[in-house]
Amino acid sequence: MAALIKDILKLHAASQDVVVRGWVRTKRELKNLTFIEVNDGSSLTGIQCTFDHPQADLSTGASVEVHGKLVPSPAKGQAVELAAQSVTVIGKADPESYPLQKKRHSFEFLREIAHLRARTTTFGAVARVRSRLAFAVHEFFHQNGFQYVHTPIITASDAEGAGALFQVTTLNPEEIARSGTAPDYQRDFFGKKSFLTVSGQLEAETYATALSRVYTFGPTFRAENSNTTRHLAEFWMIEPELAFADLNDLMRLTEDFLKFLLNTVLSDCEADLHFFDTHIEKGILASLKAVLDSHFTHIPYTEALIELEKAAADTFEFKPVWGCDLQTEHERFLTEKVAGGPVILSDYPKEIKAFYMKLNPDGKTVRAMDLLVPRLGEIIGGSQREDDLAVLEGRMRELGMNLHEYRWYLDLRRYGSVPHAGFGMGFERLVQYVTGMANIRDVIPYPRAVGQADF
Ligand code: 4AD
Ligand code: MG
């Protein structure tokens, strides 16, 4: 394997012979000299290669192998450069048709050529930060005694009761339409109706009540018809679940987890974060660093409503009313105006939360918590789980759920029930939070959303 450019850039220039492989980002010609910047995606910056004769074959987008000597660079912003001796064009890129020219392209345009956008500075940086964050997730849980559990992608149960499910079937819709009869799901692949999972939580709970601390980290799917900058139809979710834990334990875990992730990228992805701070979201570095030195503000939903009601009448498009789900504008107000940082909102009205959340003694609210952050609003949603069989069954009946289908889930309360709690973090929302990228479609390689499943 040839060395990566990120490692070559760290070498001290002692006229070492090196080989660089990558893609030409830019090319400049000055009299007899030719300068190309070669980038292999291993770091934000590529390496400048200088030739003392014209290089007609080299053009932006071509893949190359350059041999030369590493020398101190007279140019500013780089310690070393390559005094090139020879170059092989491995794959040409026709400058007439290569879509990534030197000019700045809009993110909208780049979404249409998502197969090439990782070759831009912005999307290379997003990809590296995303990768580092994913690894940090595993590091955090591994260090804290959590077991990684692979929960199923195909499931017959609706974990959130929200109904935004993608159906999985091998029945032929055209045949069913022609037959004029209702589909017979007993003849479907799984012998019953099944779906892509919206959350691995229910299955994670079964492992938490055996292994004490577990987490899942996998793709989840929601057929929500919401065309926003924060929703995808396919996104990755991180879901820890802890036995012998209550809402306070969960809130502590939330804060420790986010701080660990921020700490990791602040120290390991410095150059990339600097780029985001300069070009994407000014001030983001300082605001992420400030989070590390702060304590998250905790506000119960009912108190948050009082804060929101105090705001000037024309602050919100939607009037905040107790019992209603908070809008993004309310969540942002709480983080940006009230707390000036992340907020853990807790104890929501039971009507706006899922069936499995533990009922508070007031009978009206549940032991739920959401982590809200500036710019985005909710990035984590979680709760203590209802561990009392009778109460849980009562709530499920109220909601008209089929208890028989959830008998395995109810068994956890029937046999050796324990207080337990967990949350789900939307991984793309985390990447948005850390990079400042405004649209969630730009922090996942191939976004799937309403009307969009290209590549
Ligand atoms: O709040 P949600 O719906 O919670 C659950 O699914 C629980 N079962 C989690 C648990 O307790 N184990 O989703 C959790 C998080 C949200 O806070 C949000 O960050 C993200 O998942 N999320 C989405 N991200 C992108 N696109 C969507 N359509 C999302 N829906 C939720
Ligand atoms: Mg939620």
PDB file of N, CA, C and O in Angstrom, residues 255-320:
ATOM      1  N   GLU A 255     -25.544  13.270  28.718  1.00  0.00           N
ATOM      2  CA  GLU A 255     -24.539  14.332  28.784  1.00  0.00           C
ATOM      3  C   GLU A 255     -23.130  13.767  28.588  1.00  0.00           C
ATOM      4  O   GLU A 255     -22.331  14.309  27.819  1.00  0.00           O
ATOM      5  N   ASP A 256     -22.837  12.667  29.258  1.00  0.00           N
ATOM      6  CA  ASP A 256     -21.503  12.049  29.124  1.00  0.00           C
ATOM      7  C   ASP A 256     -21.242  11.635  27.683  1.00  0.00           C
ATOM      8  O   ASP A 256     -20.140  11.807  27.158  1.00  0.00           O
ATOM      9  N   PHE A 257     -22.267  11.055  27.068  1.00  0.00           N
ATOM     10  CA  PHE A 257     -22.136  10.540  25.700  1.00  0.00           C
ATOM     11  C   PHE A 257     -21.851  11.680  24.725  1.00  0.00           C
ATOM     12  O   PHE A 257     -20.891  11.636  23.957  1.00  0.00           O
ATOM     13  N   LEU A 258     -22.676  12.726  24.776  1.00  0.00           N
ATOM     14  CA  LEU A 258     -22.464  13.829  23.824  1.00  0.00           C
ATOM     15  C   LEU A 258     -21.102  14.476  24.045  1.00  0.00           C
ATOM     16  O   LEU A 258     -20.389  14.796  23.090  1.00  0.00           O
ATOM     17  N   LYS A 259     -20.720  14.649  25.299  1.00  0.00           N
ATOM     18  CA  LYS A 259     -19.425  15.287  25.568  1.00  0.00           C
ATOM     19  C   LYS A 259     -18.265  14.425  25.064  1.00  0.00           C
ATOM     20  O   LYS A 259     -17.285  14.941  24.534  1.00  0.00           O
ATOM     21  N   PHE A 260     -18.406  13.117  25.225  1.00  0.00           N
ATOM     22  CA  PHE A 260     -17.357  12.217  24.729  1.00  0.00           C
ATOM     23  C   PHE A 260     -17.205  12.365  23.207  1.00  0.00           C
ATOM     24  O   PHE A 260     -16.093  12.468  22.677  1.00  0.00           O
ATOM     25  N   LEU A 261     -18.346  12.411  22.527  1.00  0.00           N
ATOM     26  CA  LEU A 261     -18.305  12.513  21.064  1.00  0.00           C
ATOM     27  C   LEU A 261     -17.681  13.838  20.630  1.00  0.00           C
ATOM     28  O   LEU A 261     -16.848  13.885  19.724  1.00  0.00           O
ATOM     29  N   LEU A 262     -18.072  14.919  21.305  1.00  0.00           N
ATOM     30  CA  LEU A 262     -17.531  16.233  20.945  1.00  0.00           C
ATOM     31  C   LEU A 262     -16.030  16.290  21.211  1.00  0.00           C
ATOM     32  O   LEU A 262     -15.252  16.772  20.389  1.00  0.00           O
ATOM     33  N   ASN A 263     -15.634  15.787  22.364  1.00  0.00           N
ATOM     34  CA  ASN A 263     -14.223  15.755  22.711  1.00  0.00           C
ATOM     35  C   ASN A 263     -13.395  15.025  21.658  1.00  0.00           C
ATOM     36  O   ASN A 263     -12.329  15.496  21.253  1.00  0.00           O
ATOM     37  N   THR A 264     -13.922  13.889  21.218  1.00  0.00           N
ATOM     38  CA  THR A 264     -13.201  13.081  20.243  1.00  0.00           C
ATOM     39  C   THR A 264     -12.999  13.830  18.932  1.00  0.00           C
ATOM     40  O   THR A 264     -11.887  13.897  18.406  1.00  0.00           O
ATOM     41  N   VAL A 265     -14.079  14.399  18.392  1.00  0.00           N
ATOM     42  CA  VAL A 265     -13.901  15.072  17.094  1.00  0.00           C
ATOM     43  C   VAL A 265     -13.110  16.367  17.237  1.00  0.00           C
ATOM     44  O   VAL A 265     -12.363  16.729  16.334  1.00  0.00           O
ATOM     45  N   LEU A 266     -13.259  17.041  18.369  1.00  0.00           N
ATOM     46  CA  LEU A 266     -12.488  18.280  18.537  1.00  0.00           C
ATOM     47  C   LEU A 266     -10.991  17.977  18.546  1.00  0.00           C
ATOM     48  O   LEU A 266     -10.187  18.760  18.045  1.00  0.00           O
ATOM     49  N   SER A 267     -10.614  16.827  19.089  1.00  0.00           N
ATOM     50  CA  SER A 267      -9.178  16.551  19.083  1.00  0.00           C
ATOM     51  C   SER A 267      -8.716  15.786  17.846  1.00  0.00           C
ATOM     52  O   SER A 267      -7.610  15.993  17.382  1.00  0.00           O
ATOM     53  N   ASP A 268      -9.588  14.946  17.267  1.00  0.00           N
ATOM     54  CA  ASP A 268      -9.131  14.130  16.131  1.00  0.00           C
ATOM     55  C   ASP A 268      -9.474  14.681  14.749  1.00  0.00           C
ATOM     56  O   ASP A 268      -8.945  14.207  13.758  1.00  0.00           O
ATOM     57  N   CYS A 269     -10.389  15.603  14.681  1.00  0.00           N
ATOM     58  CA  CYS A 269     -10.816  16.108  13.361  1.00  0.00           C
ATOM     59  C   CYS A 269     -10.618  17.620  13.296  1.00  0.00           C
ATOM     60  O   CYS A 269     -11.464  18.353  12.776  1.00  0.00           O
ATOM     61  N   GLU A 270      -9.509  18.079  13.859  1.00  0.00           N
ATOM     62  CA  GLU A 270      -9.283  19.512  14.007  1.00  0.00           C
ATOM     63  C   GLU A 270      -9.368  20.273  12.679  1.00  0.00           C
ATOM     64  O   GLU A 270     -10.064  21.276  12.580  1.00  0.00           O
ATOM     65  N   ALA A 271      -8.644  19.785  11.692  1.00  0.00           N
ATOM     66  CA  ALA A 271      -8.599  20.517  10.413  1.00  0.00           C
ATOM     67  C   ALA A 271      -9.980  20.566   9.772  1.00  0.00           C
ATOM     68  O   ALA A 271     -10.408  21.615   9.268  1.00  0.00           O
ATOM     69  N   ASP A 272     -10.686  19.445   9.817  1.00  0.00           N
ATOM     70  CA  ASP A 272     -12.022  19.410   9.214  1.00  0.00           C
ATOM     71  C   ASP A 272     -12.963  20.367   9.941  1.00  0.00           C
ATOM     72  O   ASP A 272     -13.724  21.104   9.318  1.00  0.00           O
ATOM     73  N   LEU A 273     -12.904  20.377  11.275  1.00  0.00           N
ATOM     74  CA  LEU A 273     -13.807  21.264  12.024  1.00  0.00           C
ATOM     75  C   LEU A 273     -13.462  22.737  11.783  1.00  0.00           C
ATOM     76  O   LEU A 273     -14.350  23.586  11.735  1.00  0.00           O
ATOM     77  N   HIS A 274     -12.185  23.010  11.609  1.00  0.00           N
ATOM     78  CA  HIS A 274     -11.776  24.377  11.260  1.00  0.00           C
ATOM     79  C   HIS A 274     -12.391  24.804   9.946  1.00  0.00           C
ATOM     80  O   HIS A 274     -12.841  25.936   9.775  1.00  0.00           O
ATOM     81  N   PHE A 275     -12.393  23.872   9.023  1.00  0.00           N
ATOM     82  CA  PHE A 275     -13.003  24.148   7.718  1.00  0.00           C
ATOM     83  C   PHE A 275     -14.492  24.491   7.889  1.00  0.00           C
ATOM     84  O   PHE A 275     -14.984  25.477   7.338  1.00  0.00           O
ATOM     85  N   PHE A 276     -15.201  23.688   8.691  1.00  0.00           N
ATOM     86  CA  PHE A 276     -16.632  23.965   8.903  1.00  0.00           C
ATOM     87  C   PHE A 276     -16.827  25.316   9.583  1.00  0.00           C
ATOM     88  O   PHE A 276     -17.746  26.059   9.259  1.00  0.00           O
ATOM     89  N   ASP A 277     -15.954  25.608  10.517  1.00  0.00           N
ATOM     90  CA  ASP A 277     -16.039  26.872  11.250  1.00  0.00           C
ATOM     91  C   ASP A 277     -15.839  28.066  10.303  1.00  0.00           C
ATOM     92  O   ASP A 277     -16.487  29.097  10.439  1.00  0.00           O
ATOM     93  N   THR A 278     -14.959  27.920   9.347  1.00  0.00           N
ATOM     94  CA  THR A 278     -14.668  29.019   8.425  1.00  0.00           C
ATOM     95  C   THR A 278     -15.689  29.119   7.298  1.00  0.00           C
ATOM     96  O   THR A 278     -16.112  30.202   6.925  1.00  0.00           O
ATOM     97  N   HIS A 279     -16.087  27.969   6.755  1.00  0.00           N
ATOM     98  CA  HIS A 279     -16.866  28.004   5.514  1.00  0.00           C
ATOM     99  C   HIS A 279     -18.332  27.625   5.654  1.00  0.00           C
ATOM    100  O   HIS A 279     -19.120  27.883   4.763  1.00  0.00           O
ATOM    101  N   ILE A 280     -18.704  26.945   6.718  1.00  0.00           N
ATOM    102  CA  ILE A 280     -20.079  26.430   6.791  1.00  0.00           C
ATOM    103  C   ILE A 280     -20.886  27.091   7.904  1.00  0.00           C
ATOM    104  O   ILE A 280     -21.999  27.550   7.680  1.00  0.00           O
ATOM    105  N   GLU A 281     -20.359  27.131   9.098  1.00  0.00           N
ATOM    106  CA  GLU A 281     -21.127  27.676  10.232  1.00  0.00           C
ATOM    107  C   GLU A 281     -20.137  28.406  11.145  1.00  0.00           C
ATOM    108  O   GLU A 281     -19.455  27.782  11.957  1.00  0.00           O
ATOM    109  N   LYS A 282     -20.089  29.717  10.966  1.00  0.00           N
ATOM    110  CA  LYS A 282     -19.104  30.500  11.733  1.00  0.00           C
ATOM    111  C   LYS A 282     -19.379  30.392  13.229  1.00  0.00           C
ATOM    112  O   LYS A 282     -20.506  30.467  13.666  1.00  0.00           O
ATOM    113  N   GLY A 283     -18.314  30.173  14.004  1.00  0.00           N
ATOM    114  CA  GLY A 283     -18.476  30.121  15.457  1.00  0.00           C
ATOM    115  C   GLY A 283     -18.789  28.738  15.992  1.00  0.00           C
ATOM    116  O   GLY A 283     -18.914  28.544  17.205  1.00  0.00           O
ATOM    117  N   ILE A 284     -18.893  27.752  15.102  1.00  0.00           N
ATOM    118  CA  ILE A 284     -19.312  26.428  15.566  1.00  0.00           C
ATOM    119  C   ILE A 284     -18.265  25.804  16.494  1.00  0.00           C
ATOM    120  O   ILE A 284     -18.612  25.151  17.489  1.00  0.00           O
ATOM    121  N   LEU A 285     -16.990  26.054  16.207  1.00  0.00           N
ATOM    122  CA  LEU A 285     -15.936  25.470  17.053  1.00  0.00           C
ATOM    123  C   LEU A 285     -16.060  25.965  18.489  1.00  0.00           C
ATOM    124  O   LEU A 285     -16.046  25.178  19.437  1.00  0.00           O
ATOM    125  N   ALA A 286     -16.199  27.273  18.630  1.00  0.00           N
ATOM    126  CA  ALA A 286     -16.312  27.843  19.973  1.00  0.00           C
ATOM    127  C   ALA A 286     -17.558  27.319  20.678  1.00  0.00           C
ATOM    128  O   ALA A 286     -17.513  27.011  21.875  1.00  0.00           O
ATOM    129  N   SER A 287     -18.650  27.174  19.945  1.00  0.00           N
ATOM    130  CA  SER A 287     -19.879  26.738  20.620  1.00  0.00           C
ATOM    131  C   SER A 287     -19.786  25.268  21.041  1.00  0.00           C
ATOM    132  O   SER A 287     -20.286  24.885  22.089  1.00  0.00           O
ATOM    133  N   LEU A 288     -19.120  24.443  20.237  1.00  0.00           N
ATOM    134  CA  LEU A 288     -18.956  23.037  20.642  1.00  0.00           C
ATOM    135  C   LEU A 288     -18.020  22.929  21.844  1.00  0.00           C
ATOM    136  O   LEU A 288     -18.252  22.140  22.764  1.00  0.00           O
ATOM    137  N   LYS A 289     -16.960  23.756  21.823  1.00  0.00           N
ATOM    138  CA  LYS A 289     -16.030  23.733  22.964  1.00  0.00           C
ATOM    139  C   LYS A 289     -16.732  24.183  24.238  1.00  0.00           C
ATOM    140  O   LYS A 289     -16.492  23.647  25.321  1.00  0.00           O
ATOM    141  N   ALA A 290     -17.614  25.183  24.098  1.00  0.00           N
ATOM    142  CA  ALA A 290     -18.325  25.694  25.273  1.00  0.00           C
ATOM    143  C   ALA A 290     -19.201  24.611  25.902  1.00  0.00           C
ATOM    144  O   ALA A 290     -19.378  24.573  27.124  1.00  0.00           O
ATOM    145  N   VAL A 291     -19.725  23.718  25.063  1.00  0.00           N
ATOM    146  CA  VAL A 291     -20.578  22.637  25.585  1.00  0.00           C
ATOM    147  C   VAL A 291     -19.787  21.747  26.542  1.00  0.00           C
ATOM    148  O   VAL A 291     -20.298  21.303  27.572  1.00  0.00           O
ATOM    149  N   LEU A 292     -18.523  21.534  26.213  1.00  0.00           N
ATOM    150  CA  LEU A 292     -17.693  20.664  27.049  1.00  0.00           C
ATOM    151  C   LEU A 292     -17.524  21.218  28.462  1.00  0.00           C
ATOM    152  O   LEU A 292     -17.376  20.472  29.424  1.00  0.00           O
ATOM    153  N   ASP A 293     -17.533  22.539  28.564  1.00  0.00           N
ATOM    154  CA  ASP A 293     -17.316  23.169  29.873  1.00  0.00           C
ATOM    155  C   ASP A 293     -18.609  23.490  30.591  1.00  0.00           C
ATOM    156  O   ASP A 293     -18.591  24.123  31.642  1.00  0.00           O
ATOM    157  N   SER A 294     -19.731  23.106  30.003  1.00  0.00           N
ATOM    158  CA  SER A 294     -21.006  23.496  30.626  1.00  0.00           C
ATOM    159  C   SER A 294     -21.722  22.276  31.181  1.00  0.00           C
ATOM    160  O   SER A 294     -21.366  21.139  30.899  1.00  0.00           O
ATOM    161  N   HIS A 295     -22.735  22.541  31.984  1.00  0.00           N
ATOM    162  CA  HIS A 295     -23.647  21.483  32.397  1.00  0.00           C
ATOM    163  C   HIS A 295     -24.930  21.655  31.626  1.00  0.00           C
ATOM    164  O   HIS A 295     -25.403  22.780  31.469  1.00  0.00           O
ATOM    165  N   PHE A 296     -25.480  20.580  31.151  1.00  0.00           N
ATOM    166  CA  PHE A 296     -26.705  20.693  30.367  1.00  0.00           C
ATOM    167  C   PHE A 296     -27.828  21.206  31.271  1.00  0.00           C
ATOM    168  O   PHE A 296     -27.963  20.789  32.418  1.00  0.00           O
ATOM    169  N   THR A 297     -28.622  22.116  30.710  1.00  0.00           N
ATOM    170  CA  THR A 297     -29.784  22.621  31.430  1.00  0.00           C
ATOM    171  C   THR A 297     -30.892  21.562  31.395  1.00  0.00           C
ATOM    172  O   THR A 297     -31.140  20.974  30.340  1.00  0.00           O
ATOM    173  N   HIS A 298     -31.507  21.311  32.531  1.00  0.00           N
ATOM    174  CA  HIS A 298     -32.645  20.380  32.592  1.00  0.00           C
ATOM    175  C   HIS A 298     -33.918  21.175  32.821  1.00  0.00           C
ATOM    176  O   HIS A 298     -33.977  21.972  33.753  1.00  0.00           O
ATOM    177  N   ILE A 299     -34.911  20.986  31.974  1.00  0.00           N
ATOM    178  CA  ILE A 299     -36.196  21.673  32.165  1.00  0.00           C
ATOM    179  C   ILE A 299     -37.344  20.683  31.973  1.00  0.00           C
ATOM    180  O   ILE A 299     -37.435  20.065  30.911  1.00  0.00           O
ATOM    181  N   PRO A 300     -38.202  20.515  32.971  1.00  0.00           N
ATOM    182  CA  PRO A 300     -39.409  19.712  32.725  1.00  0.00           C
ATOM    183  C   PRO A 300     -40.307  20.421  31.713  1.00  0.00           C
ATOM    184  O   PRO A 300     -40.348  21.653  31.670  1.00  0.00           O
ATOM    185  N   TYR A 301     -40.992  19.626  30.911  1.00  0.00           N
ATOM    186  CA  TYR A 301     -41.872  20.150  29.857  1.00  0.00           C
ATOM    187  C   TYR A 301     -42.791  21.256  30.377  1.00  0.00           C
ATOM    188  O   TYR A 301     -42.929  22.309  29.742  1.00  0.00           O
ATOM    189  N   THR A 302     -43.410  21.015  31.526  1.00  0.00           N
ATOM    190  CA  THR A 302     -44.386  21.981  32.047  1.00  0.00           C
ATOM    191  C   THR A 302     -43.727  23.340  32.312  1.00  0.00           C
ATOM    192  O   THR A 302     -44.305  24.393  32.006  1.00  0.00           O
ATOM    193  N   GLU A 303     -42.492  23.309  32.833  1.00  0.00           N
ATOM    194  CA  GLU A 303     -41.780  24.584  33.060  1.00  0.00           C
ATOM    195  C   GLU A 303     -41.352  25.213  31.737  1.00  0.00           C
ATOM    196  O   GLU A 303     -41.347  26.437  31.591  1.00  0.00           O
ATOM    197  N   ALA A 304     -40.982  24.372  30.781  1.00  0.00           N
ATOM    198  CA  ALA A 304     -40.587  24.890  29.466  1.00  0.00           C
ATOM    199  C   ALA A 304     -41.750  25.642  28.840  1.00  0.00           C
ATOM    200  O   ALA A 304     -41.574  26.684  28.209  1.00  0.00           O
ATOM    201  N   LEU A 305     -42.958  25.121  29.042  1.00  0.00           N
ATOM    202  CA  LEU A 305     -44.123  25.801  28.493  1.00  0.00           C
ATOM    203  C   LEU A 305     -44.325  27.176  29.091  1.00  0.00           C
ATOM    204  O   LEU A 305     -44.696  28.120  28.388  1.00  0.00           O
ATOM    205  N   ILE A 306     -44.027  27.287  30.387  1.00  0.00           N
ATOM    206  CA  ILE A 306     -44.139  28.599  31.031  1.00  0.00           C
ATOM    207  C   ILE A 306     -43.144  29.571  30.394  1.00  0.00           C
ATOM    208  O   ILE A 306     -43.482  30.710  30.068  1.00  0.00           O
ATOM    209  N   GLU A 307     -41.909  29.090  30.145  1.00  0.00           N
ATOM    210  CA  GLU A 307     -40.889  29.919  29.480  1.00  0.00           C
ATOM    211  C   GLU A 307     -41.370  30.363  28.096  1.00  0.00           C
ATOM    212  O   GLU A 307     -41.204  31.520  27.703  1.00  0.00           O
ATOM    213  N   LEU A 308     -41.924  29.418  27.370  1.00  0.00           N
ATOM    214  CA  LEU A 308     -42.358  29.723  25.999  1.00  0.00           C
ATOM    215  C   LEU A 308     -43.515  30.718  26.001  1.00  0.00           C
ATOM    216  O   LEU A 308     -43.590  31.610  25.150  1.00  0.00           O
ATOM    217  N   GLU A 309     -44.406  30.571  26.993  1.00  0.00           N
ATOM    218  CA  GLU A 309     -45.555  31.488  27.063  1.00  0.00           C
ATOM    219  C   GLU A 309     -45.122  32.906  27.409  1.00  0.00           C
ATOM    220  O   GLU A 309     -45.785  33.876  27.044  1.00  0.00           O
ATOM    221  N   LYS A 310     -43.959  33.001  28.123  1.00  0.00           N
ATOM    222  CA  LYS A 310     -43.452  34.330  28.483  1.00  0.00           C
ATOM    223  C   LYS A 310     -42.932  35.088  27.264  1.00  0.00           C
ATOM    224  O   LYS A 310     -42.814  36.309  27.282  1.00  0.00           O
ATOM    225  N   ALA A 311     -42.554  34.352  26.201  1.00  0.00           N
ATOM    226  CA  ALA A 311     -41.971  34.995  25.022  1.00  0.00           C
ATOM    227  C   ALA A 311     -42.993  35.910  24.362  1.00  0.00           C
ATOM    228  O   ALA A 311     -44.201  35.709  24.501  1.00  0.00           O
ATOM    229  N   ALA A 312     -42.471  36.923  23.667  1.00  0.00           N
ATOM    230  CA  ALA A 312     -43.351  37.897  23.011  1.00  0.00           C
ATOM    231  C   ALA A 312     -44.336  37.193  22.080  1.00  0.00           C
ATOM    232  O   ALA A 312     -44.030  36.144  21.507  1.00  0.00           O
ATOM    233  N   ALA A 313     -45.500  37.782  21.953  1.00  0.00           N
ATOM    234  CA  ALA A 313     -46.603  37.151  21.213  1.00  0.00           C
ATOM    235  C   ALA A 313     -46.231  36.785  19.777  1.00  0.00           C
ATOM    236  O   ALA A 313     -46.715  35.791  19.241  1.00  0.00           O
ATOM    237  N   ASP A 314     -45.349  37.603  19.163  1.00  0.00           N
ATOM    238  CA  ASP A 314     -45.049  37.333  17.747  1.00  0.00           C
ATOM    239  C   ASP A 314     -43.776  36.497  17.559  1.00  0.00           C
ATOM    240  O   ASP A 314     -43.221  36.424  16.474  1.00  0.00           O
ATOM    241  N   THR A 315     -43.309  35.874  18.654  1.00  0.00           N
ATOM    242  CA  THR A 315     -42.082  35.087  18.558  1.00  0.00           C
ATOM    243  C   THR A 315     -42.274  33.823  17.712  1.00  0.00           C
ATOM    244  O   THR A 315     -41.381  33.412  16.980  1.00  0.00           O
ATOM    245  N   PHE A 316     -43.434  33.202  17.870  1.00  0.00           N
ATOM    246  CA  PHE A 316     -43.634  31.894  17.235  1.00  0.00           C
ATOM    247  C   PHE A 316     -44.741  31.904  16.193  1.00  0.00           C
ATOM    248  O   PHE A 316     -45.738  32.613  16.335  1.00  0.00           O
ATOM    249  N   GLU A 317     -44.562  31.044  15.205  1.00  0.00           N
ATOM    250  CA  GLU A 317     -45.623  30.828  14.229  1.00  0.00           C
ATOM    251  C   GLU A 317     -46.738  30.018  14.890  1.00  0.00           C
ATOM    252  O   GLU A 317     -47.917  30.295  14.731  1.00  0.00           O
ATOM    253  N   PHE A 318     -46.332  28.991  15.678  1.00  0.00           N
ATOM    254  CA  PHE A 318     -47.309  28.156  16.386  1.00  0.00           C
ATOM    255  C   PHE A 318     -47.306  28.502  17.868  1.00  0.00           C
ATOM    256  O   PHE A 318     -46.250  28.474  18.503  1.00  0.00           O
ATOM    257  N   LYS A 319     -48.483  28.801  18.402  1.00  0.00           N
ATOM    258  CA  LYS A 319     -48.597  29.163  19.799  1.00  0.00           C
ATOM    259  C   LYS A 319     -48.316  27.919  20.657  1.00  0.00           C
ATOM    260  O   LYS A 319     -48.882  26.851  20.414  1.00  0.00           O
ATOM    261  N   PRO A 320     -47.414  28.033  21.648  1.00  0.00           N
ATOM    262  CA  PRO A 320     -47.166  26.864  22.498  1.00  0.00           C
ATOM    263  C   PRO A 320     -48.332  26.625  23.464  1.00  0.00           C
ATOM    264  O   PRO A 320     -48.766  27.550  24.138  1.00  0.00           O
TER     265      PRO A 320
END
